[in-house]
Short mmCIF file of N, CA and C in Angstrom, two decimals:
data_model
loop_
_atom_site.label_atom_id
_atom_site.label_comp_id
_atom_site.label_asym_id
_atom_site.label_seq_id
_atom_site.Cartn_x
_atom_site.Cartn_y
_atom_site.Cartn_z
N UNK A 61 0.84 -1.18 0.00
CA UNK A 61 0.00 0.00 0.00
C UNK A 61 0.89 1.25 0.00
N UNK A 62 0.37 2.29 -0.59
CA UNK A 62 1.06 3.58 -0.67
C UNK A 62 0.10 4.65 -0.19
N UNK A 63 0.59 5.58 0.62
CA UNK A 63 -0.20 6.73 1.07
C UNK A 63 0.47 8.00 0.58
N UNK A 64 -0.31 8.90 0.02
CA UNK A 64 0.16 10.23 -0.37
C UNK A 64 -0.77 11.24 0.28
N UNK A 65 -0.19 12.28 0.87
CA UNK A 65 -0.98 13.33 1.50
C UNK A 65 -0.63 14.66 0.86
N UNK A 66 -1.61 15.53 0.73
CA UNK A 66 -1.37 16.85 0.17
C UNK A 66 -2.63 17.68 0.21
N UNK A 67 -2.60 18.77 -0.53
CA UNK A 67 -3.74 19.67 -0.62
C UNK A 67 -4.25 19.67 -2.05
N UNK A 68 -5.57 19.72 -2.20
CA UNK A 68 -6.13 19.88 -3.53
C UNK A 68 -5.97 21.35 -3.93
N UNK A 69 -6.37 21.67 -5.14
CA UNK A 69 -6.28 23.05 -5.63
C UNK A 69 -7.12 24.01 -4.81
N UNK A 70 -8.12 23.49 -4.10
CA UNK A 70 -8.97 24.33 -3.27
C UNK A 70 -8.56 24.27 -1.79
N UNK A 71 -7.35 23.76 -1.52
CA UNK A 71 -6.78 23.72 -0.18
C UNK A 71 -7.44 22.72 0.77
N UNK A 72 -8.07 21.66 0.24
CA UNK A 72 -8.62 20.60 1.09
C UNK A 72 -7.51 19.61 1.39
N UNK A 73 -7.24 19.31 2.67
CA UNK A 73 -6.30 18.23 2.99
C UNK A 73 -6.86 16.91 2.44
N UNK A 74 -6.05 16.22 1.67
CA UNK A 74 -6.52 15.03 0.97
C UNK A 74 -5.50 13.91 1.11
N UNK A 75 -6.00 12.68 1.17
CA UNK A 75 -5.15 11.50 1.17
C UNK A 75 -5.49 10.66 -0.06
N UNK A 76 -4.45 10.14 -0.69
CA UNK A 76 -4.60 9.20 -1.79
C UNK A 76 -4.02 7.88 -1.32
N UNK A 77 -4.83 6.84 -1.34
CA UNK A 77 -4.42 5.51 -0.87
C UNK A 77 -4.30 4.60 -2.08
N UNK A 78 -3.08 4.10 -2.30
CA UNK A 78 -2.84 3.22 -3.44
C UNK A 78 -2.65 1.78 -3.01
N UNK A 79 -3.33 0.88 -3.70
CA UNK A 79 -3.16 -0.55 -3.44
C UNK A 79 -2.75 -1.24 -4.74
N UNK A 80 -2.00 -2.32 -4.59
CA UNK A 80 -1.50 -3.04 -5.76
C UNK A 80 -1.84 -4.52 -5.64
N UNK A 81 -2.26 -5.09 -6.76
CA UNK A 81 -2.55 -6.52 -6.81
C UNK A 81 -1.46 -7.28 -7.56
N UNK A 82 -0.42 -6.55 -8.01
CA UNK A 82 0.64 -7.19 -8.80
C UNK A 82 2.04 -6.84 -8.28
N UNK A 83 2.20 -6.90 -6.96
CA UNK A 83 3.49 -6.66 -6.30
C UNK A 83 4.10 -5.30 -6.60
N UNK A 84 3.26 -4.28 -6.75
CA UNK A 84 3.74 -2.92 -6.92
C UNK A 84 4.00 -2.50 -8.35
N UNK A 85 3.67 -3.32 -9.32
CA UNK A 85 3.87 -2.93 -10.71
C UNK A 85 2.90 -1.82 -11.11
N UNK A 86 1.64 -1.94 -10.67
CA UNK A 86 0.64 -0.91 -10.90
C UNK A 86 -0.15 -0.71 -9.61
N UNK A 87 -0.75 0.47 -9.48
CA UNK A 87 -1.52 0.80 -8.29
C UNK A 87 -2.88 1.35 -8.68
N UNK A 88 -3.87 1.09 -7.84
CA UNK A 88 -5.18 1.69 -7.96
C UNK A 88 -5.34 2.64 -6.78
N UNK A 89 -5.63 3.90 -7.06
CA UNK A 89 -5.70 4.91 -6.01
C UNK A 89 -7.14 5.32 -5.72
N UNK A 90 -7.42 5.53 -4.44
CA UNK A 90 -8.67 6.15 -4.02
C UNK A 90 -8.31 7.46 -3.32
N UNK A 91 -9.18 8.43 -3.42
CA UNK A 91 -8.93 9.75 -2.85
C UNK A 91 -10.01 10.06 -1.83
N UNK A 92 -9.59 10.64 -0.70
CA UNK A 92 -10.57 11.08 0.29
C UNK A 92 -10.09 12.35 0.96
N UNK A 93 -11.03 13.25 1.21
CA UNK A 93 -10.72 14.47 1.95
C UNK A 93 -10.41 14.09 3.39
N UNK A 94 -9.46 14.78 3.99
CA UNK A 94 -9.06 14.55 5.37
C UNK A 94 -9.46 15.75 6.20
N UNK A 95 -10.64 15.71 6.78
CA UNK A 95 -11.08 16.81 7.62
C UNK A 95 -11.77 17.90 6.83
N UNK A 96 -11.53 19.13 7.25
CA UNK A 96 -12.18 20.29 6.66
C UNK A 96 -11.17 21.13 5.89
N UNK A 97 -11.69 21.96 5.01
CA UNK A 97 -10.83 22.86 4.25
C UNK A 97 -9.99 23.70 5.22
N UNK A 98 -8.72 23.83 4.94
CA UNK A 98 -7.76 24.60 5.73
C UNK A 98 -7.41 23.93 7.07
N UNK A 99 -7.73 22.64 7.25
CA UNK A 99 -7.28 21.90 8.44
C UNK A 99 -5.76 21.78 8.42
N UNK A 100 -5.16 21.46 9.56
CA UNK A 100 -3.70 21.32 9.62
C UNK A 100 -3.18 20.29 8.61
N UNK A 101 -2.05 20.60 8.01
CA UNK A 101 -1.46 19.73 7.01
C UNK A 101 -0.75 18.54 7.65
N UNK A 102 -0.74 17.44 6.92
CA UNK A 102 0.04 16.26 7.30
C UNK A 102 1.47 16.48 6.80
N UNK A 103 2.45 16.22 7.67
CA UNK A 103 3.86 16.41 7.32
C UNK A 103 4.62 15.12 7.10
N UNK A 104 4.17 14.01 7.73
CA UNK A 104 4.90 12.75 7.60
C UNK A 104 3.94 11.59 7.79
N UNK A 105 4.28 10.47 7.16
CA UNK A 105 3.49 9.26 7.29
C UNK A 105 4.44 8.06 7.34
N UNK A 106 4.08 7.07 8.16
CA UNK A 106 4.91 5.87 8.28
C UNK A 106 4.01 4.71 8.67
N UNK A 107 4.24 3.57 8.05
CA UNK A 107 3.45 2.39 8.39
C UNK A 107 4.28 1.14 8.41
N UNK A 108 3.83 0.19 9.21
CA UNK A 108 4.50 -1.10 9.28
C UNK A 108 3.65 -2.21 8.68
N UNK A 109 2.37 -1.94 8.45
CA UNK A 109 1.44 -2.92 7.89
C UNK A 109 0.25 -2.18 7.30
N UNK A 110 -0.53 -2.83 6.44
CA UNK A 110 -1.70 -2.16 5.86
C UNK A 110 -2.72 -1.69 6.90
N UNK A 111 -2.65 -2.22 8.10
CA UNK A 111 -3.59 -1.80 9.15
C UNK A 111 -2.89 -1.11 10.31
N UNK A 112 -1.69 -0.59 10.06
CA UNK A 112 -0.94 0.11 11.11
C UNK A 112 -0.12 1.23 10.48
N UNK A 113 -0.79 2.36 10.21
CA UNK A 113 -0.15 3.51 9.56
C UNK A 113 -0.37 4.73 10.43
N UNK A 114 0.68 5.52 10.61
CA UNK A 114 0.61 6.75 11.40
C UNK A 114 0.87 7.95 10.50
N UNK A 115 0.15 9.05 10.74
CA UNK A 115 0.35 10.31 10.03
C UNK A 115 0.42 11.43 11.07
N UNK A 116 1.36 12.35 10.91
CA UNK A 116 1.53 13.46 11.84
C UNK A 116 1.66 14.76 11.07
N UNK A 117 1.43 15.89 11.78
CA UNK A 117 1.54 17.16 11.09
C UNK A 117 1.44 18.36 12.01
N UNK A 118 0.89 19.42 11.44
CA UNK A 118 0.79 20.70 12.12
C UNK A 118 -0.05 20.60 13.39
N UNK A 119 0.26 21.49 14.35
CA UNK A 119 -0.48 21.63 15.61
C UNK A 119 -0.53 20.33 16.42
N UNK A 120 0.54 19.54 16.34
CA UNK A 120 0.61 18.32 17.13
C UNK A 120 -0.37 17.24 16.70
N UNK A 121 -0.84 17.34 15.48
CA UNK A 121 -1.83 16.37 14.99
C UNK A 121 -1.16 15.02 14.73
N UNK A 122 -1.78 13.97 15.26
CA UNK A 122 -1.35 12.60 15.00
C UNK A 122 -2.59 11.76 14.74
N UNK A 123 -2.51 10.91 13.72
CA UNK A 123 -3.63 10.05 13.38
C UNK A 123 -3.13 8.63 13.10
N UNK A 124 -4.00 7.66 13.35
CA UNK A 124 -3.65 6.26 13.13
C UNK A 124 -4.67 5.61 12.20
N UNK A 125 -4.16 4.86 11.22
CA UNK A 125 -5.00 4.10 10.29
C UNK A 125 -5.02 2.65 10.74
N UNK A 126 -6.21 2.09 10.95
CA UNK A 126 -6.33 0.72 11.42
C UNK A 126 -6.70 -0.25 10.30
N UNK A 127 -6.61 0.20 9.07
CA UNK A 127 -6.96 -0.63 7.93
C UNK A 127 -8.32 -0.28 7.35
N UNK A 128 -9.11 0.47 8.14
CA UNK A 128 -10.45 0.85 7.71
C UNK A 128 -10.69 2.35 7.83
N UNK A 129 -10.31 2.93 8.98
CA UNK A 129 -10.56 4.35 9.22
C UNK A 129 -9.36 5.00 9.90
N UNK A 130 -9.31 6.32 9.78
CA UNK A 130 -8.33 7.12 10.50
C UNK A 130 -8.93 7.55 11.82
N UNK A 131 -8.15 7.50 12.89
CA UNK A 131 -8.59 8.04 14.17
C UNK A 131 -7.54 9.03 14.67
N UNK A 132 -8.02 10.12 15.24
CA UNK A 132 -7.13 11.13 15.79
C UNK A 132 -6.64 10.68 17.16
N UNK A 133 -5.36 10.87 17.40
CA UNK A 133 -4.75 10.48 18.67
C UNK A 133 -4.39 11.77 19.41
N UNK A 134 -4.91 11.93 20.60
CA UNK A 134 -4.59 13.10 21.42
C UNK A 134 -3.24 12.85 22.11
N UNK A 135 -2.29 13.73 21.89
CA UNK A 135 -0.98 13.59 22.49
C UNK A 135 -0.77 14.74 23.46
N UNK A 136 -0.48 14.37 24.70
CA UNK A 136 -0.26 15.38 25.74
C UNK A 136 1.08 15.12 26.41
N UNK A 137 1.57 16.15 27.03
CA UNK A 137 2.78 16.06 27.83
C UNK A 137 2.42 16.61 29.20
N UNK A 138 2.32 15.75 30.18
CA UNK A 138 1.86 16.10 31.53
C UNK A 138 0.52 16.84 31.47
N UNK A 139 -0.40 16.28 30.72
CA UNK A 139 -1.78 16.73 30.58
C UNK A 139 -1.95 18.03 29.82
N UNK A 140 -0.91 18.51 29.16
CA UNK A 140 -1.00 19.71 28.32
C UNK A 140 -0.89 19.27 26.86
N UNK A 141 -1.84 19.63 26.01
CA UNK A 141 -1.78 19.19 24.61
C UNK A 141 -0.53 19.72 23.90
N UNK A 142 0.02 18.90 23.03
CA UNK A 142 1.13 19.31 22.18
C UNK A 142 0.52 20.10 21.02
N UNK A 143 0.97 21.33 20.83
CA UNK A 143 0.42 22.14 19.73
C UNK A 143 1.48 22.52 18.70
N UNK A 144 2.75 22.21 18.97
CA UNK A 144 3.79 22.45 17.98
C UNK A 144 3.73 21.36 16.91
N UNK A 145 4.28 21.64 15.72
CA UNK A 145 4.17 20.67 14.63
C UNK A 145 5.04 19.43 14.85
N UNK A 146 4.55 18.32 14.33
CA UNK A 146 5.35 17.11 14.21
C UNK A 146 5.85 17.04 12.77
N UNK A 147 7.14 16.71 12.61
CA UNK A 147 7.74 16.63 11.28
C UNK A 147 8.07 15.21 10.84
N UNK A 148 8.08 14.26 11.79
CA UNK A 148 8.43 12.89 11.45
C UNK A 148 7.73 11.93 12.38
N UNK A 149 7.54 10.71 11.88
CA UNK A 149 6.98 9.63 12.69
C UNK A 149 7.67 8.35 12.24
N UNK A 150 7.97 7.49 13.21
CA UNK A 150 8.58 6.19 12.92
C UNK A 150 7.96 5.16 13.85
N UNK A 151 7.78 3.97 13.34
CA UNK A 151 7.18 2.91 14.15
C UNK A 151 7.97 1.63 13.99
N UNK A 152 8.18 0.96 15.12
CA UNK A 152 8.79 -0.35 15.12
C UNK A 152 7.74 -1.43 15.24
N UNK A 153 6.49 -1.07 15.10
CA UNK A 153 5.36 -1.98 15.26
C UNK A 153 4.31 -1.35 16.13
N UNK A 154 3.24 -2.05 16.41
CA UNK A 154 2.13 -1.44 17.15
C UNK A 154 2.47 -1.01 18.57
N UNK A 155 3.55 -1.53 19.13
CA UNK A 155 3.86 -1.18 20.52
C UNK A 155 4.95 -0.12 20.65
N UNK A 156 5.45 0.41 19.54
CA UNK A 156 6.47 1.46 19.63
C UNK A 156 6.35 2.44 18.46
N UNK A 157 6.03 3.68 18.80
CA UNK A 157 5.91 4.73 17.79
C UNK A 157 6.62 5.96 18.32
N UNK A 158 7.42 6.60 17.48
CA UNK A 158 8.11 7.85 17.84
C UNK A 158 7.53 9.00 17.03
N UNK A 159 7.21 10.10 17.72
CA UNK A 159 6.75 11.34 17.11
C UNK A 159 7.84 12.38 17.33
N UNK A 160 8.30 13.03 16.25
CA UNK A 160 9.38 14.01 16.36
C UNK A 160 8.91 15.32 15.76
N UNK A 161 9.11 16.39 16.51
CA UNK A 161 8.66 17.68 16.03
C UNK A 161 9.54 18.80 16.52
N UNK A 162 8.96 19.97 16.56
CA UNK A 162 9.67 21.17 16.96
C UNK A 162 10.09 21.04 18.43
N UNK A 163 11.38 20.83 18.65
CA UNK A 163 11.98 20.74 19.98
C UNK A 163 11.38 19.64 20.85
N UNK A 164 10.92 18.53 20.21
CA UNK A 164 10.32 17.45 21.01
C UNK A 164 10.45 16.11 20.26
N UNK A 165 10.64 15.07 21.04
CA UNK A 165 10.58 13.69 20.54
C UNK A 165 9.83 12.89 21.60
N UNK A 166 8.76 12.23 21.20
CA UNK A 166 7.93 11.47 22.13
C UNK A 166 7.82 10.03 21.67
N UNK A 167 7.81 9.13 22.64
CA UNK A 167 7.65 7.70 22.36
C UNK A 167 6.28 7.25 22.84
N UNK A 168 5.52 6.65 21.94
CA UNK A 168 4.21 6.09 22.27
C UNK A 168 4.39 4.61 22.54
N UNK A 169 3.89 4.16 23.66
CA UNK A 169 3.94 2.76 24.03
C UNK A 169 2.51 2.32 24.30
N UNK A 170 1.96 1.47 23.44
CA UNK A 170 0.56 1.08 23.55
C UNK A 170 0.26 0.34 24.85
N UNK A 171 1.28 -0.24 25.48
CA UNK A 171 1.03 -0.91 26.76
C UNK A 171 0.76 0.10 27.86
N UNK A 172 1.12 1.37 27.64
CA UNK A 172 0.90 2.43 28.62
C UNK A 172 -0.27 3.33 28.22
N UNK A 173 -1.05 2.94 27.24
CA UNK A 173 -2.10 3.79 26.71
C UNK A 173 -3.09 4.25 27.75
N UNK A 174 -3.38 3.43 28.74
CA UNK A 174 -4.33 3.86 29.77
C UNK A 174 -3.83 5.06 30.56
N UNK A 175 -2.51 5.30 30.52
CA UNK A 175 -1.90 6.44 31.21
C UNK A 175 -1.55 7.56 30.24
N UNK A 176 -2.08 7.51 29.06
CA UNK A 176 -1.79 8.56 28.08
C UNK A 176 -1.00 8.05 26.90
N UNK A 177 -0.24 6.97 27.07
CA UNK A 177 0.45 6.35 25.95
C UNK A 177 1.77 6.96 25.56
N UNK A 178 2.10 8.14 26.02
CA UNK A 178 3.35 8.76 25.63
C UNK A 178 4.29 8.75 26.82
N UNK A 179 5.52 8.33 26.57
CA UNK A 179 6.50 8.28 27.66
C UNK A 179 7.65 9.21 27.36
#
């Protein structure tokens, strides 16, 4: 699978999801708007499986794809929301995700999710 994020000509945040049935020789893409016009932009995307993809961007926005839908993940640091941009995301699997942004690097551990998930 391939994910592309960007803005349409009318400034709608949009995702294009490409799937291949021939080992990547050709792709079929679907397009969907991501939120509302002028919503924060996505800056990075990383996935380890078709049902485990992370996207991060402006204003501390982080989202997770479970294979069917995107869900927004609230990221806080001692109960204060992160509002600075994230520029990168990396995952070693569902139990380890790193969010890197303006003067911050956070590690998400799904085993600690009941306590906020970020260590």
